[in-house]
């Protein structure tokens, strides 16, 4: 641990951000898995509903700075393509 007071504060703040980022990433992964499960089950209505909710979660993660905007766009695009390709 650092000896300087401001450095100690930075350690605490960075831990807090790391915890928040970890939580947000976990929520994004869970949302993606829900969409993939609905697609695999063949339920188009459920897939579209979960897609809408997961896009919201993913885009919020992007605005919070957890993911880069291109990473957000890629994740949303892949999920959308997956749902739209269902018959």
PDB file of C-alpha atoms in Angstrom:
ATOM      1  CA  UNK A   1       0.000   0.000   0.000  1.00  0.00           C
ATOM      2  CA  UNK A   2       1.133   3.516  -0.747  1.00  0.00           C
ATOM      3  CA  UNK A   3       2.364   5.881   1.941  1.00  0.00           C
ATOM      4  CA  UNK A   4       0.969   9.121   0.491  1.00  0.00           C
ATOM      5  CA  UNK A   5      -2.565  10.031   1.489  1.00  0.00           C
ATOM      6  CA  UNK A   6      -3.735  10.855  -2.051  1.00  0.00           C
ATOM      7  CA  UNK A   7      -2.296   7.577  -3.351  1.00  0.00           C
ATOM      8  CA  UNK A   8      -4.211   5.677  -0.652  1.00  0.00           C
ATOM      9  CA  UNK A   9      -7.401   7.434  -1.752  1.00  0.00           C
ATOM     10  CA  UNK A  10      -6.742   6.533  -5.385  1.00  0.00           C
ATOM     11  CA  UNK A  11      -6.373   2.864  -4.434  1.00  0.00           C
ATOM     12  CA  UNK A  12      -9.757   2.936  -2.696  1.00  0.00           C
ATOM     13  CA  UNK A  13     -11.427   4.734  -5.596  1.00  0.00           C
ATOM     14  CA  UNK A  14      -9.953   2.401  -8.197  1.00  0.00           C
ATOM     15  CA  UNK A  15     -11.170  -0.614  -6.206  1.00  0.00           C
ATOM     16  CA  UNK A  16     -14.674   0.862  -6.151  1.00  0.00           C
ATOM     17  CA  UNK A  17     -14.617   1.412  -9.928  1.00  0.00           C
ATOM     18  CA  UNK A  18     -13.288  -2.101 -10.493  1.00  0.00           C
ATOM     19  CA  UNK A  19     -16.138  -3.576  -8.436  1.00  0.00           C
ATOM     20  CA  UNK A  20     -18.736  -1.556 -10.353  1.00  0.00           C
ATOM     21  CA  UNK A  21     -17.209  -2.518 -13.703  1.00  0.00           C
ATOM     22  CA  UNK A  22     -17.183  -6.179 -12.694  1.00  0.00           C
ATOM     23  CA  UNK A  23     -20.862  -6.003 -11.772  1.00  0.00           C
ATOM     24  CA  UNK A  24     -21.810  -4.289 -15.041  1.00  0.00           C
ATOM     25  CA  UNK A  25     -19.814  -6.790 -17.135  1.00  0.00           C
ATOM     26  CA  UNK A  26     -21.528  -9.646 -15.337  1.00  0.00           C
ATOM     27  CA  UNK A  27     -24.955  -8.151 -16.058  1.00  0.00           C
ATOM     28  CA  UNK A  28     -24.065  -7.799 -19.747  1.00  0.00           C
ATOM     29  CA  UNK A  29     -22.895 -11.417 -19.982  1.00  0.00           C
ATOM     30  CA  UNK A  30     -26.083 -12.613 -18.303  1.00  0.00           C
ATOM     31  CA  UNK A  31     -28.245 -10.587 -20.703  1.00  0.00           C
ATOM     32  CA  UNK A  32     -26.396 -12.015 -23.706  1.00  0.00           C
ATOM     33  CA  UNK A  33     -26.814 -15.560 -22.402  1.00  0.00           C
ATOM     34  CA  UNK A  34     -30.574 -15.007 -21.991  1.00  0.00           C
ATOM     35  CA  UNK A  35     -30.921 -13.952 -25.628  1.00  0.00           C
ATOM     36  CA  UNK A  36     -28.810 -16.887 -26.812  1.00  0.00           C
ATOM     37  CA  UNK A  37     -30.922 -19.289 -24.751  1.00  0.00           C
ATOM     38  CA  UNK A  38     -34.155 -17.910 -26.214  1.00  0.00           C
ATOM     39  CA  UNK A  39     -32.754 -18.230 -29.750  1.00  0.00           C
ATOM     40  CA  UNK A  40     -31.599 -21.780 -29.069  1.00  0.00           C
ATOM     41  CA  UNK A  41     -35.054 -22.658 -27.719  1.00  0.00           C
ATOM     42  CA  UNK A  42     -36.598 -21.306 -30.927  1.00  0.00           C
ATOM     43  CA  UNK A  43     -38.926 -18.861 -29.170  1.00  0.00           C
ATOM     44  CA  UNK A  44     -38.880 -15.769 -31.383  1.00  0.00           C
ATOM     45  CA  UNK A  45     -41.171 -13.672 -29.181  1.00  0.00           C
ATOM     46  CA  UNK A  46     -39.062 -14.310 -26.085  1.00  0.00           C
ATOM     47  CA  UNK A  47     -35.881 -13.717 -28.062  1.00  0.00           C
ATOM     48  CA  UNK A  48     -37.115 -10.318 -29.247  1.00  0.00           C
ATOM     49  CA  UNK A  49     -38.184  -9.333 -25.742  1.00  0.00           C
ATOM     50  CA  UNK A  50     -34.890 -10.356 -24.185  1.00  0.00           C
ATOM     51  CA  UNK A  51     -33.003  -8.687 -27.045  1.00  0.00           C
ATOM     52  CA  UNK A  52     -34.659  -5.360 -26.266  1.00  0.00           C
ATOM     53  CA  UNK A  53     -33.768  -5.643 -22.574  1.00  0.00           C
ATOM     54  CA  UNK A  54     -30.209  -6.782 -23.245  1.00  0.00           C
ATOM     55  CA  UNK A  55     -29.527  -3.986 -25.748  1.00  0.00           C
ATOM     56  CA  UNK A  56     -30.488  -1.530 -23.035  1.00  0.00           C
ATOM     57  CA  UNK A  57     -28.108  -3.153 -20.538  1.00  0.00           C
ATOM     58  CA  UNK A  58     -25.259  -3.281 -23.057  1.00  0.00           C
ATOM     59  CA  UNK A  59     -25.668   0.339 -24.157  1.00  0.00           C
ATOM     60  CA  UNK A  60     -25.772   1.529 -20.543  1.00  0.00           C
ATOM     61  CA  UNK A  61     -22.482  -0.289 -19.976  1.00  0.00           C
ATOM     62  CA  UNK A  62     -21.072   1.640 -22.924  1.00  0.00           C
ATOM     63  CA  UNK A  63     -22.194   5.009 -21.590  1.00  0.00           C
ATOM     64  CA  UNK A  64     -20.687   4.205 -18.185  1.00  0.00           C
ATOM     65  CA  UNK A  65     -17.343   3.599 -19.862  1.00  0.00           C
ATOM     66  CA  UNK A  66     -17.172  -0.095 -19.059  1.00  0.00           C
ATOM     67  CA  UNK A  67     -17.087  -1.049 -22.752  1.00  0.00           C
ATOM     68  CA  UNK A  68     -15.790   0.844 -25.779  1.00  0.00           C
ATOM     69  CA  UNK A  69     -18.514   2.062 -28.149  1.00  0.00           C
ATOM     70  CA  UNK A  70     -17.341  -0.249 -30.937  1.00  0.00           C
ATOM     71  CA  UNK A  71     -17.442  -3.224 -28.563  1.00  0.00           C
ATOM     72  CA  UNK A  72     -21.009  -2.257 -27.625  1.00  0.00           C
ATOM     73  CA  UNK A  73     -21.967  -1.957 -31.289  1.00  0.00           C
ATOM     74  CA  UNK A  74     -20.449  -5.361 -32.069  1.00  0.00           C
ATOM     75  CA  UNK A  75     -22.283  -7.085 -29.210  1.00  0.00           C
ATOM     76  CA  UNK A  76     -25.635  -5.513 -30.156  1.00  0.00           C
ATOM     77  CA  UNK A  77     -25.118  -6.313 -33.837  1.00  0.00           C
ATOM     78  CA  UNK A  78     -24.334  -9.973 -33.182  1.00  0.00           C
ATOM     79  CA  UNK A  79     -27.375 -10.396 -30.948  1.00  0.00           C
ATOM     80  CA  UNK A  80     -29.661  -8.611 -33.430  1.00  0.00           C
ATOM     81  CA  UNK A  81     -28.385 -10.748 -36.283  1.00  0.00           C
ATOM     82  CA  UNK A  82     -28.931 -13.885 -34.218  1.00  0.00           C
ATOM     83  CA  UNK A  83     -32.552 -12.972 -33.447  1.00  0.00           C
ATOM     84  CA  UNK A  84     -33.396 -11.732 -36.934  1.00  0.00           C
ATOM     85  CA  UNK A  85     -32.076 -14.922 -38.537  1.00  0.00           C
ATOM     86  CA  UNK A  86     -34.652 -17.014 -36.650  1.00  0.00           C
ATOM     87  CA  UNK A  87     -37.477 -18.479 -38.725  1.00  0.00           C
TER      88      UNK A  87
END
